[in-house]
Short mmCIF file of C-alpha atoms and ligand atoms in Angstrom, two decimals:
data_model
loop_
_atom_site.label_atom_id
_atom_site.label_comp_id
_atom_site.label_asym_id
_atom_site.label_seq_id
_atom_site.Cartn_x
_atom_site.Cartn_y
_atom_site.Cartn_z
CA MET A 1 0.00 0.00 0.00
CA LEU A 2 1.30 3.46 -0.89
CA PRO A 3 1.21 6.15 1.79
CA PHE A 4 0.06 8.77 -0.73
CA ALA A 5 -2.68 8.88 -3.35
CA SER A 6 -1.74 8.88 -7.01
CA SER A 7 -2.96 12.01 -8.85
CA THR A 8 -4.25 9.91 -11.72
CA ARG A 9 -6.07 7.33 -9.58
CA HIS A 10 -7.61 9.78 -7.08
CA VAL A 11 -8.04 13.53 -6.79
CA PRO A 12 -5.56 14.58 -4.10
CA SER A 13 -6.52 17.18 -1.52
CA THR A 14 -4.50 20.36 -1.95
CA SER A 15 -3.97 23.65 -0.15
CA ASP A 16 -2.50 27.10 -0.80
CA VAL A 17 0.92 26.01 0.40
CA PRO A 18 2.51 23.18 -1.59
CA ARG A 19 3.37 20.10 0.46
CA HIS A 20 6.08 19.08 -1.96
CA VAL A 21 8.28 21.39 -4.02
CA ALA A 22 10.66 19.92 -6.63
CA ILE A 23 13.34 22.12 -8.18
CA ILE A 24 15.70 21.91 -11.15
CA MET A 25 18.55 24.08 -9.90
CA ASP A 26 19.84 25.46 -13.19
CA GLY A 27 22.03 28.39 -14.20
CA ASN A 28 25.14 27.98 -12.05
CA GLY A 29 27.47 27.94 -15.05
CA ARG A 30 25.95 31.06 -16.61
CA TRP A 31 26.08 32.88 -13.27
CA ALA A 32 29.83 32.19 -13.12
CA LYS A 33 30.44 33.01 -16.77
CA LYS A 34 28.83 36.44 -16.39
CA ARG A 35 31.43 37.14 -13.70
CA LEU A 36 34.33 35.63 -15.65
CA LEU A 37 34.63 32.95 -12.98
CA PRO A 38 35.12 29.20 -13.49
CA ARG A 39 31.87 27.21 -13.64
CA ILE A 40 32.63 25.53 -10.32
CA ALA A 41 32.36 28.95 -8.63
CA GLY A 42 28.73 28.97 -9.75
CA HIS A 43 28.18 25.50 -8.31
CA ARG A 44 29.70 26.62 -5.01
CA ARG A 45 27.31 29.56 -4.90
CA GLY A 46 24.55 27.13 -5.72
CA VAL A 47 25.19 25.24 -2.49
CA GLU A 48 24.51 28.47 -0.58
CA THR A 49 21.18 28.77 -2.38
CA VAL A 50 20.34 25.22 -1.30
CA ARG A 51 20.91 26.24 2.31
CA ARG A 52 18.65 29.29 1.80
CA VAL A 53 15.86 27.30 0.15
CA VAL A 54 15.90 24.63 2.87
CA ARG A 55 15.51 27.40 5.44
CA MET A 56 12.63 28.98 3.50
CA CYS A 57 10.85 25.61 3.28
CA LEU A 58 11.23 25.09 7.03
CA GLU A 59 9.83 28.57 7.71
CA ARG A 60 6.84 28.00 5.44
CA GLY A 61 5.96 24.52 6.64
CA ILE A 62 6.69 22.83 3.31
CA GLU A 63 7.10 19.14 4.08
CA TYR A 64 9.05 17.83 1.08
CA LEU A 65 11.76 19.53 -0.95
CA THR A 66 13.35 17.67 -3.86
CA LEU A 67 16.42 19.07 -5.61
CA PHE A 68 17.90 17.91 -8.91
CA ALA A 69 21.65 18.01 -8.26
CA PHE A 70 23.10 15.80 -11.01
CA SER A 71 21.28 14.16 -13.89
CA SER A 72 22.07 10.83 -15.50
CA GLU A 73 23.09 12.91 -18.55
CA ASN A 74 25.43 15.24 -16.64
CA TRP A 75 28.24 12.64 -17.00
CA ARG A 76 28.52 14.03 -20.53
CA ARG A 77 30.13 17.18 -19.12
CA PRO A 78 33.91 17.68 -19.14
CA ALA A 79 35.56 15.19 -16.75
CA GLU A 80 37.03 18.02 -14.69
CA GLU A 81 33.63 19.60 -14.01
CA VAL A 82 32.13 16.21 -13.09
CA SER A 83 34.98 15.51 -10.70
CA LEU A 84 34.73 18.95 -9.06
CA LEU A 85 30.97 18.52 -8.70
CA MET A 86 31.51 15.18 -6.92
CA GLN A 87 34.03 16.80 -4.56
CA LEU A 88 31.58 19.58 -3.86
CA PHE A 89 28.86 17.05 -3.13
CA VAL A 90 31.11 15.21 -0.65
CA ARG A 91 32.10 18.47 1.07
CA ALA A 92 28.54 19.77 1.24
CA LEU A 93 27.33 16.50 2.77
CA LYS A 94 30.06 16.58 5.41
CA VAL A 95 29.48 20.21 6.31
CA GLU A 96 25.68 20.32 6.15
CA VAL A 97 24.45 17.04 7.62
CA GLY A 98 24.85 18.18 11.23
CA LYS A 99 22.85 21.35 10.59
CA LEU A 100 20.17 19.44 8.71
CA ASP A 101 19.87 16.98 11.56
CA HIS A 102 19.72 19.79 14.12
CA ASN A 103 16.85 21.39 12.17
CA GLY A 104 14.78 18.22 11.96
CA VAL A 105 15.49 17.62 8.27
CA ARG A 106 15.55 14.09 6.91
CA LEU A 107 17.95 13.68 4.00
CA ARG A 108 17.31 11.16 1.25
CA VAL A 109 19.24 10.67 -1.98
CA ILE A 110 17.62 9.15 -5.07
CA GLY A 111 19.31 8.04 -8.28
CA ASP A 112 21.60 5.30 -9.50
CA LEU A 113 24.29 5.51 -6.83
CA SER A 114 26.23 2.53 -8.19
CA ARG A 115 28.27 4.85 -10.42
CA PHE A 116 29.54 6.95 -7.50
CA ASP A 117 32.77 6.13 -5.73
CA PRO A 118 32.58 4.13 -2.48
CA GLU A 119 33.50 7.12 -0.28
CA LEU A 120 30.56 9.15 -1.57
CA ARG A 121 28.19 6.19 -1.32
CA ALA A 122 29.20 5.55 2.29
CA LEU A 123 28.78 9.22 3.12
CA ILE A 124 25.31 9.28 1.58
CA ARG A 125 24.29 6.19 3.54
CA ALA A 126 25.65 7.62 6.80
CA SER A 127 23.89 10.97 6.25
CA GLU A 128 20.59 9.26 5.50
CA GLU A 129 20.90 7.09 8.59
CA ARG A 130 21.88 9.99 10.82
CA THR A 131 18.75 11.95 9.85
CA GLU A 132 16.27 9.09 9.41
CA ARG A 133 14.24 9.88 12.51
CA ASN A 134 13.61 13.50 11.44
CA SER A 135 10.27 14.46 9.95
CA ARG A 136 9.99 18.25 9.86
CA LEU A 137 11.18 18.41 6.26
CA VAL A 138 12.20 15.60 3.91
CA LEU A 139 15.00 16.89 1.68
CA THR A 140 15.55 14.63 -1.31
CA VAL A 141 18.62 15.14 -3.46
CA ALA A 142 18.42 13.57 -6.91
CA ALA A 143 21.94 12.51 -7.91
CA ASN A 144 22.73 10.52 -11.05
CA TYR A 145 18.96 10.53 -11.35
CA GLY A 146 16.94 10.23 -14.53
CA GLY A 147 13.17 9.92 -14.84
CA ARG A 148 13.51 7.12 -17.39
CA TRP A 149 15.98 5.28 -15.16
CA ASP A 150 13.48 5.55 -12.31
CA ILE A 151 10.59 4.08 -14.29
CA LEU A 152 12.77 1.28 -15.65
CA GLN A 153 14.25 0.34 -12.29
CA ALA A 154 10.72 0.30 -10.86
CA VAL A 155 9.54 -2.03 -13.66
CA ASN A 156 12.48 -4.35 -13.02
CA ARG A 157 11.92 -4.38 -9.26
CA MET A 158 8.20 -4.96 -9.76
CA ARG A 159 8.93 -7.97 -11.99
CA LEU A 160 11.40 -9.37 -9.48
CA SER A 161 9.05 -8.86 -6.53
CA GLY A 162 7.31 -12.11 -7.33
CA GLN A 163 3.94 -10.41 -7.18
CA ASP A 164 1.35 -11.87 -9.51
CA SER A 165 0.31 -9.37 -12.19
CA GLY A 166 -2.93 -11.23 -12.88
CA GLY A 167 -2.21 -10.78 -16.60
CA ALA A 168 -1.41 -7.06 -16.64
CA TRP A 169 0.44 -4.74 -14.29
CA ASN A 170 -1.27 -1.56 -13.16
CA GLU A 171 -0.21 1.74 -11.63
CA ASP A 172 -0.62 0.53 -8.08
CA ASP A 173 1.74 -2.38 -8.78
CA LEU A 174 4.46 -0.11 -10.17
CA ALA A 175 4.26 3.02 -8.00
CA PRO A 176 5.64 1.49 -4.77
CA HIS A 177 8.88 0.66 -6.60
CA LEU A 178 9.57 4.21 -7.80
CA ALA A 179 12.48 5.95 -6.10
CA MET A 180 10.26 8.49 -4.31
CA SER A 181 7.36 6.28 -3.25
CA TYR A 182 7.84 7.69 0.27
CA ALA A 183 6.61 11.15 -0.79
CA PRO A 184 3.44 12.63 -2.25
CA GLU A 185 3.78 13.76 -5.87
CA PRO A 186 5.28 17.27 -6.22
CA ASP A 187 2.64 20.01 -6.03
CA LEU A 188 4.98 22.65 -7.41
CA PHE A 189 7.87 22.22 -9.84
CA ILE A 190 10.32 25.08 -10.24
CA ARG A 191 13.08 25.40 -12.81
CA THR A 192 15.51 28.29 -12.51
CA GLY A 193 17.86 29.50 -15.25
CA GLY A 194 15.32 30.22 -18.00
CA GLU A 195 15.12 26.85 -19.81
CA LYS A 196 11.65 25.44 -20.23
CA ARG A 197 12.20 21.73 -20.12
CA ILE A 198 12.07 18.79 -17.74
CA SER A 199 15.54 17.41 -18.64
CA ASN A 200 14.60 13.85 -17.59
CA PHE A 201 13.71 14.83 -14.01
CA LEU A 202 10.68 13.24 -12.31
CA LEU A 203 8.78 12.10 -15.39
CA TRP A 204 6.22 9.92 -13.64
CA GLN A 205 5.74 12.03 -10.53
CA LEU A 206 5.22 15.38 -12.32
CA ALA A 207 2.01 14.16 -14.02
CA TYR A 208 -0.16 16.84 -12.32
CA SER A 209 2.42 19.17 -10.76
CA GLU A 210 2.10 22.91 -11.34
CA LEU A 211 5.08 24.11 -13.38
CA HIS A 212 6.90 27.37 -12.67
CA PHE A 213 9.80 28.53 -14.82
CA THR A 214 11.91 31.53 -13.86
CA ASP A 215 14.83 33.28 -15.56
CA VAL A 216 16.53 33.80 -12.19
CA LEU A 217 19.82 31.87 -12.12
CA TRP A 218 20.08 29.36 -9.26
CA PRO A 219 22.84 31.21 -7.33
CA GLU A 220 20.54 34.27 -7.29
CA PHE A 221 17.35 32.43 -6.35
CA ASP A 222 16.35 34.33 -3.21
CA SER A 223 13.31 34.63 -0.98
CA ALA A 224 11.61 37.06 -3.41
CA ALA A 225 12.02 34.56 -6.27
CA PHE A 226 10.74 31.71 -4.08
CA GLU A 227 7.82 33.81 -2.89
CA ALA A 228 6.95 34.61 -6.54
CA ALA A 229 6.83 30.87 -7.28
CA LEU A 230 4.61 30.22 -4.24
CA GLU A 231 2.33 33.11 -5.20
CA SER A 232 2.00 31.80 -8.73
CA TYR A 233 1.11 28.39 -7.22
CA ARG A 234 -1.54 29.95 -4.98
CA LEU A 235 -3.26 31.41 -8.04
CA ARG A 236 -3.46 28.11 -9.95
CA GLU A 237 -6.64 26.11 -10.19
CA ARG A 238 -5.72 22.45 -9.81
CA ARG A 239 -8.37 20.60 -11.73
CA PHE A 240 -6.88 17.09 -12.12
CA GLY A 241 -9.05 16.55 -15.18
CA ARG A 242 -12.27 18.02 -13.74
CA THR A 243 -14.09 21.20 -14.72
CA SER A 244 -13.75 24.52 -12.89
CA GLU A 245 -17.30 24.19 -11.61
CA GLN A 246 -16.57 20.82 -10.08
CA VAL A 247 -13.47 22.24 -8.41
CA ALA A 248 -15.52 25.09 -6.97
CA GLY A 249 -17.91 22.44 -5.62
CA CYS A 250 -20.87 24.10 -7.28
CA PRO A 251 -22.87 21.37 -9.06
CA ALA A 252 -25.68 23.77 -10.03
CA ALA A 253 -23.32 25.89 -12.09
CA ALA A 254 -21.89 22.75 -13.67
CA GLY A 255 -25.40 21.60 -14.55
CA GLN A 256 -26.19 24.97 -16.12
CA LEU A 257 -23.14 24.80 -18.31
CA THR A 258 -24.03 21.31 -19.47
CA GLY A 259 -27.55 22.56 -20.20
CA LEU A 260 -26.25 25.46 -22.24
CA ARG A 261 -24.09 23.18 -24.28
CA SER A 262 -26.87 20.72 -25.10
CA ASP A 263 -29.23 23.59 -26.02
CA ALA A 264 -26.75 25.01 -28.48
C1 IPE B 301 22.98 23.40 -12.88
O1 IPE B 301 23.70 24.46 -13.39
C2 IPE B 301 23.85 22.50 -12.02
C3 IPE B 301 24.09 21.17 -12.58
C4 IPE B 301 23.57 20.69 -13.68
C5 IPE B 301 25.00 20.32 -11.85
P1 IPE B 301 24.41 24.34 -14.78
O2 IPE B 301 25.82 23.88 -14.57
O3 IPE B 301 23.64 23.51 -15.73
O4 IPE B 301 24.42 25.85 -15.26
P2 IPE B 301 24.22 26.39 -16.74
O5 IPE B 301 22.94 25.82 -17.26
O6 IPE B 301 25.41 25.94 -17.54
O7 IPE B 301 24.17 27.87 -16.58
C1 IPE B 302 19.34 19.75 -15.41
O1 IPE B 302 20.16 20.79 -15.79
C2 IPE B 302 20.00 18.90 -14.39
C3 IPE B 302 20.30 19.52 -13.10
C4 IPE B 302 19.99 20.72 -12.72
C5 IPE B 302 21.00 18.69 -12.19
P1 IPE B 302 21.04 20.73 -17.12
O2 IPE B 302 21.71 22.03 -17.23
O3 IPE B 302 21.91 19.53 -17.11
O4 IPE B 302 19.92 20.54 -18.24
P2 IPE B 302 19.98 20.74 -19.80
O5 IPE B 302 21.15 19.97 -20.32
O6 IPE B 302 20.16 22.20 -20.08
O7 IPE B 302 18.66 20.24 -20.30
MG1 MG B 303 22.21 23.93 -17.09
#
C-alpha cells in the first residue's frame, strides 16, 4: 500500500501552500560566466542557495523539498567539471548534515548511486541514517537521477518482486517501486535559469504538478524569487481533469453549463 494517493487514480486534496516542491537548480554555469569565474564557482554559490531554500521551506511549513543536483546525462560534461561537482557534493554532505539533523530535516538521496565512488556512497548512507528519525522536512537530493531510469528500475523491481500481475500490471503495482514512493507527488515544480524543459527529471511524478519557470539563475534564487513561485502556485486552479465548476464544488453551475451546451 502506498502512503500517498496517485494524482491519476484519485483527486488529491490540496492547499494554498505546496506540500512538496521539486526544483531543477539550473544556471550555475551562466552565473559564473557572467562574472568571468570558473563554472565551479557557480556550483559553489549554488550550495549556498540550497541552504537558503531549505531554510525557507522550514519557515513555510513545506514538508518535502526535492532538488535535482546531477542528472544521468550530466556525466557528458567535461571530466574536470564532473569531478569537481563530486568533490563539492562530498564536502557539502560533510558540512551540512549536522545542521540538517539539528533542524529536523531528513535527508534522502535518489538516483543510480552505483556509479559513485565508495566514499561518496558511504557518506550518503551515513547521512541518510543519521537523519532518518527526522520528519519536519524531507529533503531529497536527486543525484545521477533520470526519470527514465526511475521508471525502468521500478519495472524491473516490480517484476522481481514475485507479485502476480494477474495478466497485466497496473499503476498501483508499479508506483511502490519508484524511487520516491515515500513522498506525495510534487505540487509545485520550479526550474531556474530560463530553460523550459524537464531534462529527464521526475517524469512519472510530475504528471499533475504545477510548473513554474523563472529566468533567475540558481545562485541568485532568493526569498523574493521563491515567494513569486509560491504566489504563482496559490493562483493556480488544480483541476486534475475536472471542470472549474466541479473544483468550486458548485454542481448547479456545472449543470447549467451542461444545459447550455446541449441547447446550443
Ligand atoms: C545546474 O547548473 C547545475 C548542474 C547541472 C549540476 P548548470 O551547470 O547547468 O548551469 P548552466 O545551465 O550551464 O548555466
Ligand atoms: C538539469 O540541468 C540537471 C540539473 C539541474 C541537475 P542541465 O543544465 O543539465 O539541463 P539541460 O542539459 O540544459 O537540459
Ligand atoms: Mg544547465
